Amino acid sequence: MEDHLLGWLRKLNEDRLGRILANRPDAIAAPWPRRLDTLAQRLGNGFAVMETLRCLPLPCLQLAEAALAMTRPTAERLADFVDAPLEEVTPWLEYLYDHALAWPGDEGVIHLAEGVARWWSAPLGLGEPLDHYLNSWSIGNDALHALTRNLGLSSQGNKRRVIARVTQALSDRERVNTLVRGAPDGTIPLLDRFAWQGPALNVDGGRFVTPGTPEKWCADHGLLYRPSWHVAEIPREVAICLRGPGYHPSYRPEPPEVATIPVDPEEVDHLMTLAAPHVVERCAALLDNTAKTPLPLLKTGGVGVREVRRVAKETGCDEDETRLLLELCAVARLLAWDEQSGGMIPTDRFDRWRLDEGSARLRVLLAAWWRMERASLRKIDGKYGTVLGDDPSGSAVARVRRAVLSALADLPAGTAFADRDSLVANVHWHAPLLDLELLVACAPAVLDEATLLGLLANDAITDLGRALATLTAKPGDENDDAVPMVEHDPVLAEAATRALASVRRSALFGPDLTAVVTGPPSAELAALLDRAADRESRGAASVWRFTTESVRRALDRGYDADELLDELAGVGTIPQPLEYLVRDTARRHGEITVTTVGCVIQAGDPGLLAEIAAHRRLGRLGLRLLAPTVLVSSAPAERTLAALREVGYSPVPVSDTGEITIHRARPEEPQGGKLILLPGGRVAELSEFPGITDMDPSPYMLAEPTPDPYEHARRLIEATRSEDGTNGRTWAIIGRMATRLPTAQQSLLGFVVDRGVRAGITLTGGLTATISHGELKGGALDAWCEEAGDYLEFPLAEIVEVRGAL
């Protein structure tokens, strides 16, 4: 099959080959292929074919399945089989060709990729073709000659010709019907049951060897075959004949119409500009909250309902927002588990995220939602799932999300969907391999989440949602370590910038100690006002009120009166009552002090405690004498005990109840995984983020962009035309040019060229590289270098070592 595909690829022009590469980015992912035979291998990869099938609409899959059920299908025969005009079938066949899932061969016969055939084990409910059974080891020459006699056919010629003759006879509907009319009673109901309910059914094996029974007659005439004693199967060609001339596979070239209603585009745009800034602002508030109070996880995994409600109350979000934002932050790597804190806390990426411009912050969240493998607002039996819990549906949820938003993007501008059922039907036509039950369950959650993120407003897709839905960049998986290209897409960046254009960076301070923001506040403005005031309302206008308690809260966080007033003055004019409130609160702030001590040391002898307090080797404990018999230490009890014992004293620990206690020492458990410095000087275990180094602690690396499909198509065609016949001379060239290598290493280098294997090489001067997919160009090896992310030339004479690479 790969040879058929390669032969077809060699006949294509640059435009057609470019369309295939544009539709199959997996085929030109790094290291991108430089020869058509390598490209054919990638296009025929079974996993890649199945992933491509998921993106095809219903007519493509229906035609592919129908073609699988036919013998030597052509466009004309396929159109007749599905009972549709040829001009209606041709565009969808071209769609299959442009994805290299099918291609026309000699005499117009349609070939299908092997991965397509694997998807349907029984296309249209039909069994294996006749030649599968006739070429079986259980069918000998005697049995084949007996079959031809029963069918009235000639048995002359070799086995291949006889099989072709039998196949042609049993594929002829009129001939099969004539044959069946002379069969024993009960044969027609038996064959009808196999034709419509088969292809394999349980049978009584004894009836297939009993003369006069319909089962034996069918077996003798090649209409049924038994792979085992109690199971029989009907061949594909026979079943199609028995289904009759009126049978046509299901074929729906037009999608179900979505019920729509008109909406005001200006109102949709306005709601988008309110929702998008709110998401960024609330996300920052949520992460600030987890920085102060780490978010614990349940023993069974995920965040408990009580914690979700606490965070919602403390950040001013509703519960739905909190559920969604927590999961978005985790997928975006803004939030991660910290072993020392015993909960989820912000990562170092949050520090960079909060300093970035608003559009970039919003795109990080949208990219996380686009690839998230959970539906935050999906209800099962009327209840939400556990936040950050495992979802067995996994990546299928992300595919549902993209399919729903893509269907909404196809609606005309100025319209909204009026009925969810019609929308779901339309989505399933565009993505028929989605599980329908999962689609029905997840679609409402996707729509609700999209509304919260500003992608949907009044049941109409916004410009921001349309930009996300029409991206061609691969979204990536939830656990990808590379930065998704979605975050850097220029179309999405422009839409995100416009969605945040209405944010307010100033407030109106009133003499009644209120601050009013007439519009969506920026995340920085909202954070400042949240630190010093209590939010009373949100929406088109947000109101904060300053109180003694709220100002004291800001002072407790390290502000003094002048600093707080300066920051507030930077966003608006400070009225006199507010200045009086801040300065009066600051004047009384700190009248009473509370000191933290590590432990208390007591003794009946005041002289002994005075001696301990003056001991020079105990200065690191920060000892202070509170009373003649009471000494306090700034160090914890265990460190204080160890220090006292080290200098010769014999203290004993005392519990809170005054009882002497002795604790058994517990060995510390080793911590595995990578450690990364988080905000506040904490260290979090992020073992799921490989590739973290001291030089670059970010767990993200920007993925290498693929080449332009049409430009690469031109290079492939030129390379095919200019092949110089180097193939077959690999070993001779390497043996003559790579003189620094022993024979075994020369052989390994040859495999890099002929089979594309990976290997590590060392050049003169100590330079090392990991290479693959090599080609010989004169006295150099032109190979893919993983360190450089591109093809480089390495002189064969300068390679001093070749070693295998895992």
CSV table of N, CA and C in Angstrom, one decimal, residues 652-729:
chain,number,residue,atom,x,y,z
A,652,VAL,N,15.0,18.8,79.0
A,652,VAL,CA,14.0,17.8,78.6
A,652,VAL,C,12.9,18.6,77.9
A,653,PRO,N,12.2,18.0,76.9
A,653,PRO,CA,11.1,18.7,76.3
A,653,PRO,C,9.8,18.5,77.2
A,654,VAL,N,9.0,19.6,77.2
A,654,VAL,CA,7.8,19.6,77.9
A,654,VAL,C,6.6,19.9,77.0
A,655,SER,N,5.5,19.2,77.1
A,655,SER,CA,4.4,19.4,76.2
A,655,SER,C,3.6,20.6,76.6
A,656,ASP,N,2.5,20.9,75.9
A,656,ASP,CA,1.7,22.1,76.2
A,656,ASP,C,1.0,21.9,77.5
A,657,THR,N,0.8,20.6,77.9
A,657,THR,CA,0.1,20.3,79.2
A,657,THR,C,1.1,20.3,80.4
A,658,GLY,N,2.4,20.5,80.1
A,658,GLY,CA,3.3,20.6,81.2
A,658,GLY,C,4.0,19.2,81.5
A,659,GLU,N,3.6,18.2,80.7
A,659,GLU,CA,4.2,16.9,80.9
A,659,GLU,C,5.5,16.7,80.1
A,660,ILE,N,6.5,16.1,80.7
A,660,ILE,CA,7.8,15.8,80.0
A,660,ILE,C,7.5,14.7,79.0
A,661,THR,N,8.0,15.0,77.8
A,661,THR,CA,7.7,14.1,76.6
A,661,THR,C,9.0,13.7,76.0
A,662,ILE,N,9.1,12.5,75.4
A,662,ILE,CA,10.3,12.1,74.7
A,662,ILE,C,9.7,11.7,73.3
A,663,HIS,N,10.2,12.3,72.2
A,663,HIS,CA,9.8,12.0,70.9
A,663,HIS,C,10.8,11.1,70.1
A,664,ARG,N,10.3,10.1,69.4
A,664,ARG,CA,11.1,9.3,68.6
A,664,ARG,C,11.4,10.0,67.3
A,665,ALA,N,12.7,10.0,66.9
A,665,ALA,CA,13.1,10.7,65.7
A,665,ALA,C,12.6,9.9,64.5
A,666,ARG,N,12.1,10.6,63.5
A,666,ARG,CA,11.6,9.9,62.3
A,666,ARG,C,12.5,10.3,61.1
A,667,PRO,N,13.0,9.3,60.4
A,667,PRO,CA,13.8,9.6,59.2
A,667,PRO,C,13.0,10.3,58.2
A,668,GLU,N,13.7,11.3,57.6
A,668,GLU,CA,13.0,12.1,56.6
A,668,GLU,C,12.9,11.3,55.3
A,669,GLU,N,11.7,11.4,54.7
A,669,GLU,CA,11.5,10.6,53.4
A,669,GLU,C,12.2,11.4,52.3
A,670,PRO,N,12.9,10.7,51.4
A,670,PRO,CA,13.5,11.4,50.3
A,670,PRO,C,12.5,12.0,49.4
A,671,GLN,N,12.8,13.1,48.9
A,671,GLN,CA,11.9,13.8,47.9
A,671,GLN,C,12.4,13.5,46.5
A,672,GLY,N,11.5,13.0,45.7
A,672,GLY,CA,11.9,12.7,44.3
A,672,GLY,C,11.5,13.9,43.4
A,673,GLY,N,12.0,13.8,42.1
A,673,GLY,CA,11.6,14.8,41.1
A,673,GLY,C,12.4,16.0,41.1
A,674,LYS,N,12.1,16.9,40.2
A,674,LYS,CA,12.8,18.2,40.1
A,674,LYS,C,12.3,19.2,41.1
A,675,LEU,N,13.1,20.0,41.6
A,675,LEU,CA,12.7,21.1,42.5
A,675,LEU,C,12.8,22.4,41.8
A,676,ILE,N,11.9,23.3,42.1
A,676,ILE,CA,11.9,24.6,41.4
A,676,ILE,C,11.5,25.6,42.4
A,677,LEU,N,12.2,26.8,42.4
A,677,LEU,CA,11.9,27.9,43.3
A,677,LEU,C,10.6,28.6,43.0
A,678,LEU,N,9.7,28.7,43.9
A,678,LEU,CA,8.4,29.3,43.7
A,678,LEU,C,8.3,30.7,44.4
A,679,PRO,N,7.3,31.5,44.2
A,679,PRO,CA,7.2,32.8,44.9
A,679,PRO,C,7.3,32.6,46.4
A,680,GLY,N,7.9,33.6,47.0
A,680,GLY,CA,8.0,33.6,48.5
A,680,GLY,C,9.2,32.8,48.9
A,681,GLY,N,10.1,32.3,48.0
A,681,GLY,CA,11.2,31.5,48.5
A,681,GLY,C,10.9,30.1,48.7
A,682,ARG,N,9.7,29.6,48.4
A,682,ARG,CA,9.4,28.2,48.6
A,682,ARG,C,9.9,27.3,47.5
A,683,VAL,N,10.1,26.1,47.8
A,683,VAL,CA,10.6,25.1,46.8
A,683,VAL,C,9.5,24.1,46.5
A,684,ALA,N,9.1,23.9,45.3
A,684,ALA,CA,8.0,23.0,45.0
A,684,ALA,C,8.6,21.8,44.2
A,685,GLU,N,8.0,20.7,44.4
A,685,GLU,CA,8.4,19.5,43.6
A,685,GLU,C,7.6,19.4,42.3
A,686,LEU,N,8.3,19.6,41.2
A,686,LEU,CA,7.6,19.6,39.9
A,686,LEU,C,8.2,18.5,39.0
A,687,SER,N,8.0,17.3,39.5
A,687,SER,CA,8.7,16.2,38.8
A,687,SER,C,8.0,15.9,37.4
A,688,GLU,N,6.8,16.4,37.2
A,688,GLU,CA,6.2,16.2,36.0
A,688,GLU,C,6.6,17.2,34.9
A,689,PHE,N,7.6,18.1,35.2
A,689,PHE,CA,8.0,19.0,34.2
A,689,PHE,C,9.5,18.7,33.9
A,690,PRO,N,9.7,17.8,32.9
A,690,PRO,CA,11.1,17.5,32.6
A,690,PRO,C,11.8,18.7,31.9
A,691,GLY,N,13.1,18.6,31.9
A,691,GLY,CA,13.8,19.6,31.1
A,691,GLY,C,14.1,20.9,31.9
A,692,ILE,N,13.8,20.9,33.2
A,692,ILE,CA,14.1,22.1,34.0
A,692,ILE,C,15.6,22.1,34.4
A,693,THR,N,16.2,23.2,34.1
A,693,THR,CA,17.7,23.4,34.4
A,693,THR,C,17.9,24.6,35.3
A,694,ASP,N,19.1,24.7,35.8
A,694,ASP,CA,19.4,25.9,36.6
A,694,ASP,C,19.4,27.1,35.8
A,695,MET,N,19.9,27.0,34.5
A,695,MET,CA,19.9,28.2,33.6
A,695,MET,C,18.6,28.6,33.2
A,696,ASP,N,17.6,27.7,33.0
A,696,ASP,CA,16.3,28.0,32.5
A,696,ASP,C,15.3,27.2,33.3
A,697,PRO,N,14.8,27.8,34.5
A,697,PRO,CA,13.9,27.0,35.3
A,697,PRO,C,12.5,26.9,34.7
A,698,SER,N,12.2,27.5,33.6
A,698,SER,CA,10.9,27.4,33.0
A,698,SER,C,10.7,26.0,32.5
A,699,PRO,N,9.5,25.4,32.7
A,699,PRO,CA,9.2,24.1,32.2
A,699,PRO,C,8.8,24.1,30.7
A,700,TYR,N,8.8,25.3,30.1
A,700,TYR,CA,8.3,25.4,28.8
A,700,TYR,C,9.4,25.7,27.8
A,701,MET,N,9.4,25.1,26.7
A,701,MET,CA,10.3,25.4,25.6
A,701,MET,C,9.4,25.6,24.3
A,702,LEU,N,9.8,26.6,23.6
A,702,LEU,CA,9.0,26.9,22.4
A,702,LEU,C,9.3,25.9,21.3
A,703,ALA,N,8.2,25.3,20.8
A,703,ALA,CA,8.3,24.2,19.8
A,703,ALA,C,8.9,24.7,18.5
A,704,GLU,N,9.7,23.9,17.8
A,704,GLU,CA,10.2,24.2,16.5
A,704,GLU,C,9.1,24.4,15.5
A,705,PRO,N,9.0,25.5,14.8
A,705,PRO,CA,7.9,25.6,13.8
A,705,PRO,C,8.2,24.7,12.6
A,706,THR,N,7.1,24.2,12.0
A,706,THR,CA,7.2,23.4,10.8
A,706,THR,C,7.5,24.2,9.6
A,707,PRO,N,8.1,23.7,8.5
A,707,PRO,CA,8.3,24.5,7.3
A,707,PRO,C,7.0,24.9,6.6
A,708,ASP,N,7.0,25.9,5.8
A,708,ASP,CA,5.8,26.2,5.0
A,708,ASP,C,5.5,25.0,4.1
A,709,PRO,N,4.2,24.5,4.1
A,709,PRO,CA,3.9,23.3,3.3
A,709,PRO,C,4.1,23.4,1.8
A,710,TYR,N,3.8,24.6,1.2
A,710,TYR,CA,3.9,24.7,-0.2
A,710,TYR,C,5.4,24.8,-0.6
A,711,GLU,N,6.1,25.5,0.2
A,711,GLU,CA,7.6,25.7,-0.1
A,711,GLU,C,8.2,24.3,0.1
A,712,HIS,N,7.8,23.6,1.1
A,712,HIS,CA,8.4,22.2,1.3
A,712,HIS,C,8.0,21.3,0.2
A,713,ALA,N,6.8,21.4,-0.3
A,713,ALA,CA,6.4,20.6,-1.5
A,713,ALA,C,7.3,20.8,-2.7
A,714,ARG,N,7.6,22.1,-2.9
A,714,ARG,CA,8.5,22.4,-4.0
A,714,ARG,C,9.9,21.8,-3.8
A,715,ARG,N,10.4,21.8,-2.6
A,715,ARG,CA,11.7,21.2,-2.3
A,715,ARG,C,11.7,19.7,-2.5
A,716,LEU,N,10.6,19.1,-2.1
A,716,LEU,CA,10.5,17.6,-2.3
A,716,LEU,C,10.4,17.2,-3.7
A,717,ILE,N,9.7,18.0,-4.5
A,717,ILE,CA,9.6,17.6,-6.0
A,717,ILE,C,11.0,17.9,-6.6
A,718,GLU,N,11.7,18.9,-6.3
A,718,GLU,CA,13.0,19.2,-6.8
A,718,GLU,C,14.0,18.1,-6.4
A,719,ALA,N,13.9,17.6,-5.1
A,719,ALA,CA,14.8,16.6,-4.7
A,719,ALA,C,14.5,15.3,-5.5
A,720,THR,N,13.3,15.0,-5.8
A,720,THR,CA,13.0,13.8,-6.6
A,720,THR,C,13.6,13.9,-8.0
A,721,ARG,N,13.5,15.1,-8.6
A,721,ARG,CA,14.0,15.2,-9.9
A,721,ARG,C,15.5,15.2,-10.0
A,722,SER,N,16.2,15.6,-8.9
A,722,SER,CA,17.6,15.7,-8.9
A,722,SER,C,18.3,14.5,-8.1
A,723,GLU,N,17.6,13.4,-7.9
A,723,GLU,CA,18.3,12.3,-7.3
A,723,GLU,C,19.5,11.8,-8.1
A,724,ASP,N,20.7,11.7,-7.4
A,724,ASP,CA,21.9,11.4,-8.1
A,724,ASP,C,22.4,10.0,-8.1
A,725,GLY,N,21.5,9.1,-7.6
A,725,GLY,CA,21.8,7.7,-7.5
A,725,GLY,C,22.8,7.3,-6.4
A,726,THR,N,22.9,8.2,-5.4
A,726,THR,CA,23.8,7.8,-4.3
A,726,THR,C,23.3,6.6,-3.5
A,727,ASN,N,22.0,6.3,-3.5
A,727,ASN,CA,21.5,5.1,-2.8
A,727,ASN,C,22.2,3.9,-3.4
A,728,GLY,N,22.5,3.0,-2.5
A,728,GLY,CA,23.2,1.8,-2.9
A,728,GLY,C,24.7,1.9,-2.7
A,729,ARG,N,25.2,3.1,-2.7
A,729,ARG,CA,26.7,3.3,-2.6
A,729,ARG,C,27.1,3.9,-1.2
